[in-house]
Each structure stands twice: as C-alpha cells, then as structure tokens.
Amino acid sequence: MKKILSVIIVSLLVLVTFGTVTHAESGVRYNTFTSSNGEYVRTQTAYIALSESDSVLGESLDTPNDIYIDEDNYVYIASSNLVENTGKIIKFNLASNEITIFGDTFLINPTGVFVNEDGYIYVADKAAEKAYRLTPNGQVDVEYLEPTSPLYGEDKFQPRKIVSDSKGNVYILNNGSKGLMQYSAAGEFFGYFGTNTISPSLRTVLQFMFFTDEQRDRLFTIFPPEISNMDIDDRGLIHTVSLGVEEYGVKRLNISGDNLLPSMMNDINLADVYVGPIGNIYVISRSGTISEYDMEGNLLFYFGGQDVSNQIKGTFNIPSAIAVDDRYNIYVLDEGNKELQIFIPTEFATLVHSAISLYQNGQYLDSKGPWEEVLKMNDLFDLAHSGLGNAYYSSGDYETALTEYEISYDRAGYSDAYWEVRNDWLLGNIETVLIIALVLLVVYFVNMRVHFMAFATGPIKKGFKKVRKKVRVIDEMLYVFRYLKNPSDGSYEIKRKKRVSMFSATILLAIYFLIYLIYIYKLGILFNYRVISEINIMEEMLKIFLPFFLWVISNTLVSSIREGEGKFKDVYVSTIFSVTPIIIVLPIVTLLSQVLTYNEEFIINLLMFVGYGATFIYFFIMVKEIHYYQVKESLGSIFISFFTMIMLLLSTIIIYIILNEVVTLVRDIIMEVVTRG
C-alpha cells in the first residue's frame, strides 16, 4: 500500500515539473492576500498545495533541513536522521525519476545545502562543526573549518547555512547576530559580511544617558537581530532574512553589505528565503506563512499558515526551508511533520509572473495583455495597475499611466508620469502663461505710478474696518496678524490689556483645526501616505486637542509654582496664536502638493521646516513673555510642562482603569444580589 501511495505522489510531482497550471480553487483552506497601499487585502488563490510526502522516490526524508533546486531542476535536500545521528544529501529529478544519495558516510546533521552553476555541492553540517564543498559526484573537495583568525571571535563553529558566488567566495551562516562568515574558494576566512545594525529605542537612549557605568555594563549586552537564513541570486547578490525585524526583515546586500531593498511587508519570524526564476523573492516564516515579492520588494502574494495537527493541506507545523523551480512551483520542507509539500501556481499567479517577466525583458507593450487579464480576474490588484501604468508610460501615454499609477498608489510612477503631463501642458500653454505674467507685471508697475487700484481697494478697506469695529470677535481673531509681526508686544497686550477673549481664540482654534483637516484630506497623493477612507475625525480631534489642553493645564500649573505671571486664559489664548505659522504653511503646502513632483519635494520639506521652526520660536517667545521669564527659566518651564503632561495623561489612564474595575465590581455585586434575591 505504501509503495502504491508513493507511485501516485511521484506521478503528481512529475506533472508539477512540467509546469502544471491549475484553474480550480476549490478545496483550498487558507486565504491569499496581496498588498494595497501598505495594507493586506484578500485576492485570488495564487498557489494550491498539490502534494505532501515524507519520502521521495522511495527514499525517506527523515528530518528535512534545507532544500535547493539547480538550473536543471534537480532538487537537493539536506536531511538528518536524529536517532542514528547520521545525515545525507538527496538529489533527485521527478521528471526522469533519478535519485542519488550523497554524504551518507560522513555527514551527521547537514542543515544547509547549495549548488553552484558548475555542479559543486556546498553543505553546512552543524553537528560535525564543519562545512564542505563536494564535487558533482559527492566527493569531499574542500572543508571549511573553524577559523583561527582573531576576527572570528570565540563563538562555537556550528555552520547552519552556506552559499557561494560566481567567484568561488563562500558565505556561511554560523552566529547570525554577527552576520555571514566569508571564505575564499580555498577555505581562507576573510571576516564577517552583512551584519545587521541595532536601532536604539528612546528607552535605551535614556538608560544610556542616566545609568551608571556599572549599570550600563550589565544592561547593554544588546546584539543585532539574528540572520536566520540566506540565498544568492543570479547577479551574485546575497539575500538574507532576519528574526525580530519589522519592514527590513528581508534584505538584498550589495558588495559593501548595504541593503538595496526598500521597507517591505514582512513577518518578524522569518525562517528561509529563496530567489526565484525572474528575481522574485520567496520567504517563509516560522508560523508557516509564505510571502512572494517581486524584484523591487513589492508583495505579490501572502498565504499559508500553521497547523500543528497536520490536518490542513497547504499549512505547516515547523517549516524549515523553501525553494522554487523554473516553473514557479514552490517546494517547502516541514521538519515538524518530516514532509515535503509542493505548491503549483494558479492561472492567476501565472498571469502575474508572465506580465512581470515580459516587463523585465523590456517588452513593455506585450506586458499589457497579461496585466489586463489579471485585472479581469481582480480589478483591485494594485501591481497590475502599476504594471499597466509602466506599459502606458513606456508608450508615451502619460495621462493614462497617471490614472493607473494613482489607482495602484504607485507614487514613484505617478511622480514620473505627472512630470511628463505637466511638461506637456507647459509647452502647450507657454505663450498664454507668458502673456498673463507680462500683463500682471505691467499692471503692477503702472499702479506704482498712478495708484489706480486704490479706487477699487479703497472702499473694500473702509468696509472691512467698519466690520472690525462693529464685530469684536472678528477684530480679535484678526489680531493674530499683529501678533505675528511682533510676538513680544502681542503677548504683552494679550496678558496686560486683555486684547483677545477666550471665545475669539476658541473660534480661531476651530478654524485652525478645519485647516488641518483640509490638509490631511487634500494633500497631494505624492506626499499623503494616509488612507483617506480610514481617517477618523474623532481620532484627529483627540490627536490635536488633547495635547493642546494638557499643555495649557500643565504650563499653568507649573508657572504657578515657578513664579510665572501668566494665568490660564493667557496661556490658552497665546498658545493658539503661537501655532499660527504652521497653520499658514499647511494650505500653501496643500496647494503646492497638487502640482509638484518628487523632483521638487525639497520645496515641501523646506516649507514644513520653516513652519515648524517659526512655530517653535513663537512658542518659546510666548512662554517667555506671558510668564515674564528669562531664557533659562523659559526652557525649564517648557520641559517641566511637557513632563507634567505625560504624568497627567498616565494618571488619567490609571484612574480610568481603576474606576472601570470599581464599576464592574459594583455591577457584579448588584447582579449577584438581584439574582440571589
């Protein structure tokens, strides 16, 4: 019976090798996701689990540790028999039913396997504390032993993974916190490569600043995130995955060890990485999820999951390795279930791969067809819209490309396409623009001599002055422009002469909040990374008004014990006036964001820098003048006020939790009394 089952499984695997594409999605018990503007969204099933087996062509997998597929579709599996303390490399080809066993006479616990373009087999044997380069027929050619160099350190040499580049350099993963060990082809140790960096948190920075040397020595035994696995692509670039790293858990390293990939949507418990036929990156996590990215790091598909009961096909117990053949079939080893699972792409995934391949080969117009077919199946597949945008852009149809880029949130593509659209508009309307500019210039200089505009603006100014005199609220709100010219005098008049009422300042605060809402809703797509549909007005109100009122209360309390002269009303009104610079900048930035591209992004950044910088200066002057402080006292008041804000917030949260528990307790007691009564 077991032999019959093996024959059936092998037959299915043979079909896989010849590139079976499935159209049916029935029976799949895991969901597939893609990305849209940084969020996971459901999409069609991309891969279907075809088979799972604990043996290949009659050879037991024992405990499978690692897998590699060479350019001829020969599969290599590093396997261990933990009971007998032996290991082996299984080489097989499902199309020809060939199988060969290597290293079973000397391997103990091979945990990594790699094959170069010349057929040499590289094996990392953790238990033997050495790595090997084997000839194509499985004979030991070179041994890589524990280095004697001082660069190595004192770590125990237990190689887990191994790869080699086209020049013969060998990279071994031993202690992942130190990076990858680099050897020459002859076995000489060079040093470490691709070490992860440490990003200190605010907590560790504060601890480093205030702790003693002894406390620092005990505390700061912090190591970089551990590299858990690696692979190398056709260009010789090392790819690594790390544990406990968000957004940058997958890296593509250049010769200097720097990451070439952008921030990506990745799990934090990544187990293995494999670079596929067209540079697509395949990653599997310890929780059993498989992620496929394109060459640029865009998430294509995310599926799979964990099932320790081994009841759901397409999920895993303890996944250990992943590999992909040239037909995009995915091979996954599960060391927990001691199995090999194979996934085949659906028609949907095949269309996506076809379109990406055509575009990478420079066949931009030919890639339109597959992308359009993808959109017929899923109109919300962002990468398809982005791919169509690339195709339209390459053909010179920039306006259509602009639309596709906008749908897909492809901001880089949108910027390039908008540059071309804007350039075409300027070239077509340059004469009109110049004529209008010339007319305005002539009107300006004539008005400087004749002052004819006074006949039009004079009545408006007089009417405006009358309104200011009659409506006090408008006059007090417009006082903000006087305040901007001289914040010291403005603060003095607010405090001493009661120039502005709290009611007028509150209306101005409401107007400022409205301007802020317009900013977050209408900021151009290139500079607005918010999901508009997910903006919550109540959250925005809390985000703006809570810090504002905490500041006013805290600063008033602090000033009362630090001999400050400002009262609650003075702090309230002058704080609103002091944030005016950034409020003035926001509408300007909003308008400019509609017509600028990433090439002019520095203008947006400069305006925001000026706005925040001016606001900080006005804020400082406000504290100094309202409380009649010196510079040092003003800085101290600001820092203590911010600390008080944090304490007030924490106290409020604690009181809320306690009151909630008390209310729950009283309610339960009442319910108990009523029930027993």
Tab-separated table of C-alpha atoms in Angstrom, residues 459-661:
chain	number	residue	atom	x	y	z
A	459	PRO	CA	-13.984	101.011	-0.453
A	460	ILE	CA	-13.164	97.402	0.434
A	461	LYS	CA	-10.660	98.504	3.091
A	462	LYS	CA	-13.096	101.027	4.574
A	463	GLY	CA	-15.871	98.458	4.723
A	464	PHE	CA	-13.521	95.956	6.318
A	465	LYS	CA	-12.503	98.470	9.007
A	466	LYS	CA	-16.151	99.137	9.817
A	467	VAL	CA	-16.789	95.434	10.209
A	468	ARG	CA	-13.812	95.109	12.584
A	469	LYS	CA	-15.111	97.965	14.708
A	470	LYS	CA	-18.644	96.604	14.885
A	471	VAL	CA	-17.826	92.887	15.301
A	472	ARG	CA	-15.373	92.435	18.149
A	473	VAL	CA	-14.849	88.722	17.533
A	474	ILE	CA	-13.549	89.318	14.002
A	475	ASP	CA	-11.282	92.120	15.247
A	476	GLU	CA	-9.819	89.894	17.957
A	477	MET	CA	-9.236	86.988	15.593
A	478	LEU	CA	-7.526	89.258	13.047
A	479	TYR	CA	-5.238	90.474	15.793
A	480	VAL	CA	-3.252	87.321	15.056
A	481	PHE	CA	-1.551	89.139	12.149
A	482	ARG	CA	-0.431	91.896	14.530
A	483	TYR	CA	0.830	89.147	16.832
A	484	LEU	CA	2.899	87.613	14.011
A	485	LYS	CA	4.631	90.948	13.343
A	486	ASN	CA	5.680	91.382	16.974
A	487	PRO	CA	5.009	88.378	19.229
A	488	SER	CA	6.536	90.083	22.277
A	489	ASP	CA	4.192	93.072	22.119
A	490	GLY	CA	1.343	90.799	21.096
A	491	SER	CA	1.816	88.602	24.163
A	492	TYR	CA	2.014	91.706	26.350
A	493	GLU	CA	-1.309	93.024	25.048
A	494	ILE	CA	-2.973	89.637	25.428
A	495	LYS	CA	-1.846	89.419	29.061
A	496	ARG	CA	-1.996	93.038	30.230
A	497	LYS	CA	-4.683	94.630	28.049
A	498	LYS	CA	-6.920	91.574	27.604
A	499	ARG	CA	-6.744	92.177	23.851
A	500	VAL	CA	-8.262	88.807	22.883
A	501	SER	CA	-11.082	86.910	24.605
A	502	MET	CA	-11.159	83.141	25.114
A	503	PHE	CA	-14.261	82.954	22.913
A	504	SER	CA	-12.488	84.552	19.936
A	505	ALA	CA	-9.411	82.384	20.490
A	506	THR	CA	-11.603	79.263	20.607
A	507	ILE	CA	-13.220	80.163	17.271
A	508	LEU	CA	-9.721	80.676	15.835
A	509	LEU	CA	-8.704	77.272	17.210
A	510	ALA	CA	-11.699	75.693	15.461
A	511	ILE	CA	-10.685	77.398	12.191
A	512	TYR	CA	-7.137	76.075	12.634
A	513	PHE	CA	-8.485	72.554	13.110
A	514	LEU	CA	-10.585	72.905	9.955
A	515	ILE	CA	-7.460	73.964	8.023
A	516	TYR	CA	-5.673	70.912	9.415
A	517	LEU	CA	-8.495	68.631	8.230
A	518	ILE	CA	-8.339	70.135	4.745
A	519	TYR	CA	-4.590	69.490	4.791
A	520	ILE	CA	-4.858	65.787	5.697
A	521	TYR	CA	-7.705	65.189	3.235
A	522	LYS	CA	-6.490	67.242	0.259
A	523	LEU	CA	-2.713	66.856	0.402
A	524	GLY	CA	-1.459	65.532	-2.951
A	525	ILE	CA	-1.130	61.788	-3.405
A	526	LEU	CA	2.666	62.000	-3.685
A	527	PHE	CA	3.019	63.413	-0.183
A	528	ASN	CA	-0.050	61.998	1.553
A	529	TYR	CA	0.522	58.490	2.893
A	530	ARG	CA	-2.733	58.334	4.799
A	531	VAL	CA	-5.598	56.089	3.741
A	532	ILE	CA	-8.300	58.747	3.309
A	533	SER	CA	-11.166	56.335	3.912
A	534	GLU	CA	-9.647	55.350	7.259
A	535	ILE	CA	-9.297	58.872	8.668
A	536	ASN	CA	-11.358	59.193	11.843
A	537	ILE	CA	-12.408	62.747	12.744
A	538	MET	CA	-12.711	61.888	16.432
A	539	GLU	CA	-9.183	60.484	16.464
A	540	GLU	CA	-7.885	63.618	14.750
A	541	MET	CA	-9.664	65.805	17.283
A	542	LEU	CA	-8.142	63.778	20.103
A	543	LYS	CA	-4.718	63.990	18.470
A	544	ILE	CA	-4.879	67.815	18.276
A	545	PHE	CA	-6.986	68.944	21.229
A	546	LEU	CA	-5.741	66.522	23.912
A	547	PRO	CA	-2.069	67.668	23.740
A	548	PHE	CA	-3.252	71.282	23.472
A	549	PHE	CA	-5.351	71.217	26.650
A	550	LEU	CA	-2.797	69.111	28.504
A	551	TRP	CA	-0.195	71.763	27.652
A	552	VAL	CA	-2.365	74.666	28.774
A	553	ILE	CA	-3.228	72.976	32.088
A	554	SER	CA	0.344	71.756	32.712
A	555	ASN	CA	2.003	75.062	31.873
A	556	THR	CA	-0.467	76.975	34.051
A	557	LEU	CA	0.217	74.633	36.991
A	558	VAL	CA	3.981	74.766	36.510
A	559	SER	CA	4.034	78.560	36.214
A	560	SER	CA	2.017	78.888	39.433
A	561	ILE	CA	4.835	77.245	41.408
A	562	ARG	CA	7.689	78.763	39.383
A	563	GLU	CA	6.642	82.390	39.870
A	564	GLY	CA	5.180	82.745	36.395
A	565	GLU	CA	2.744	85.606	35.789
A	566	GLY	CA	0.553	84.011	33.138
A	567	LYS	CA	-2.924	82.784	34.012
A	568	PHE	CA	-4.944	80.019	32.373
A	569	LYS	CA	-6.601	82.410	29.918
A	570	ASP	CA	-3.265	83.987	28.950
A	571	VAL	CA	-1.655	80.601	28.248
A	572	TYR	CA	-4.757	79.395	26.387
A	573	VAL	CA	-5.021	82.378	24.036
A	574	SER	CA	-1.307	82.921	23.412
A	575	THR	CA	-0.714	79.207	22.708
A	576	ILE	CA	-3.345	79.312	19.951
A	577	PHE	CA	-1.727	82.419	18.463
A	578	SER	CA	1.790	80.944	18.669
A	579	VAL	CA	0.962	77.974	16.390
A	580	THR	CA	-0.203	80.269	13.574
A	581	PRO	CA	2.987	79.914	11.451
A	582	ILE	CA	2.483	76.205	10.802
A	583	ILE	CA	-1.235	76.781	10.161
A	584	ILE	CA	-0.327	79.359	7.492
A	585	VAL	CA	2.085	76.894	5.885
A	586	LEU	CA	-0.395	73.992	5.690
A	587	PRO	CA	-2.693	75.487	2.967
A	588	ILE	CA	0.341	76.558	0.926
A	589	VAL	CA	1.776	73.044	1.125
A	590	THR	CA	-1.620	71.561	0.253
A	591	LEU	CA	-1.868	73.660	-2.915
A	592	LEU	CA	1.733	73.060	-3.986
A	593	SER	CA	1.405	69.314	-3.413
A	594	GLN	CA	-1.103	69.227	-6.275
A	595	VAL	CA	1.429	70.494	-8.836
A	596	LEU	CA	4.827	69.307	-7.566
A	597	THR	CA	6.606	66.002	-8.134
A	598	TYR	CA	9.257	64.203	-6.122
A	599	ASN	CA	11.866	66.220	-8.022
A	600	GLU	CA	10.610	69.319	-6.174
A	601	GLU	CA	9.926	67.576	-2.872
A	602	PHE	CA	12.557	69.761	-1.214
A	603	ILE	CA	10.173	72.730	-1.541
A	604	ILE	CA	7.544	70.921	0.555
A	605	ASN	CA	10.173	69.889	3.095
A	606	LEU	CA	11.593	73.423	3.256
A	607	LEU	CA	8.171	74.988	3.833
A	608	MET	CA	7.324	72.499	6.585
A	609	PHE	CA	10.721	73.076	8.203
A	610	VAL	CA	10.194	76.842	8.146
A	611	GLY	CA	6.660	76.430	9.510
A	612	TYR	CA	7.692	74.214	12.404
A	613	GLY	CA	10.798	76.288	13.089
A	614	ALA	CA	8.840	79.556	13.224
A	615	THR	CA	6.192	77.907	15.413
A	616	PHE	CA	8.851	76.775	17.876
A	617	ILE	CA	10.301	80.298	18.051
A	618	TYR	CA	6.880	81.887	18.596
A	619	PHE	CA	6.081	79.195	21.154
A	620	PHE	CA	9.236	79.963	23.107
A	621	ILE	CA	8.632	83.727	22.963
A	622	MET	CA	5.063	83.142	24.124
A	623	VAL	CA	6.193	81.261	27.253
A	624	LYS	CA	8.883	83.839	27.976
A	625	GLU	CA	6.629	86.899	27.639
A	626	ILE	CA	3.434	85.522	29.193
A	627	HIS	CA	5.232	84.437	32.371
A	628	TYR	CA	7.898	87.158	32.274
A	629	TYR	CA	10.712	84.613	32.383
A	630	GLN	CA	14.339	84.755	31.326
A	631	VAL	CA	15.622	82.372	28.640
A	632	LYS	CA	16.781	79.685	31.079
A	633	GLU	CA	13.562	79.842	33.066
A	634	SER	CA	11.515	79.608	29.872
A	635	LEU	CA	13.300	76.449	28.737
A	636	GLY	CA	12.905	74.905	32.186
A	637	SER	CA	9.194	75.740	32.206
A	638	ILE	CA	8.687	74.132	28.791
A	639	PHE	CA	10.474	70.891	29.715
A	640	ILE	CA	8.738	70.569	33.088
A	641	SER	CA	5.378	71.293	31.459
A	642	PHE	CA	5.902	68.501	28.930
A	643	PHE	CA	6.845	66.122	31.743
A	644	THR	CA	3.706	67.179	33.652
A	645	MET	CA	1.642	66.491	30.504
A	646	ILE	CA	2.894	62.905	30.447
A	647	MET	CA	2.186	62.459	34.153
A	648	LEU	CA	-1.337	63.859	33.803
A	649	LEU	CA	-2.046	61.532	30.898
A	650	LEU	CA	-0.750	58.464	32.745
A	651	SER	CA	-2.682	59.429	35.886
A	652	THR	CA	-5.881	59.813	33.889
A	653	ILE	CA	-5.418	56.389	32.301
A	654	ILE	CA	-4.749	54.747	35.687
A	655	ILE	CA	-7.777	56.421	37.282
A	656	TYR	CA	-9.938	55.334	34.354
A	657	ILE	CA	-8.793	51.724	34.703
A	658	ILE	CA	-9.404	51.733	38.463
A	659	LEU	CA	-12.859	53.329	38.127
A	660	ASN	CA	-13.755	50.860	35.391
A	661	GLU	CA	-12.821	47.977	37.690
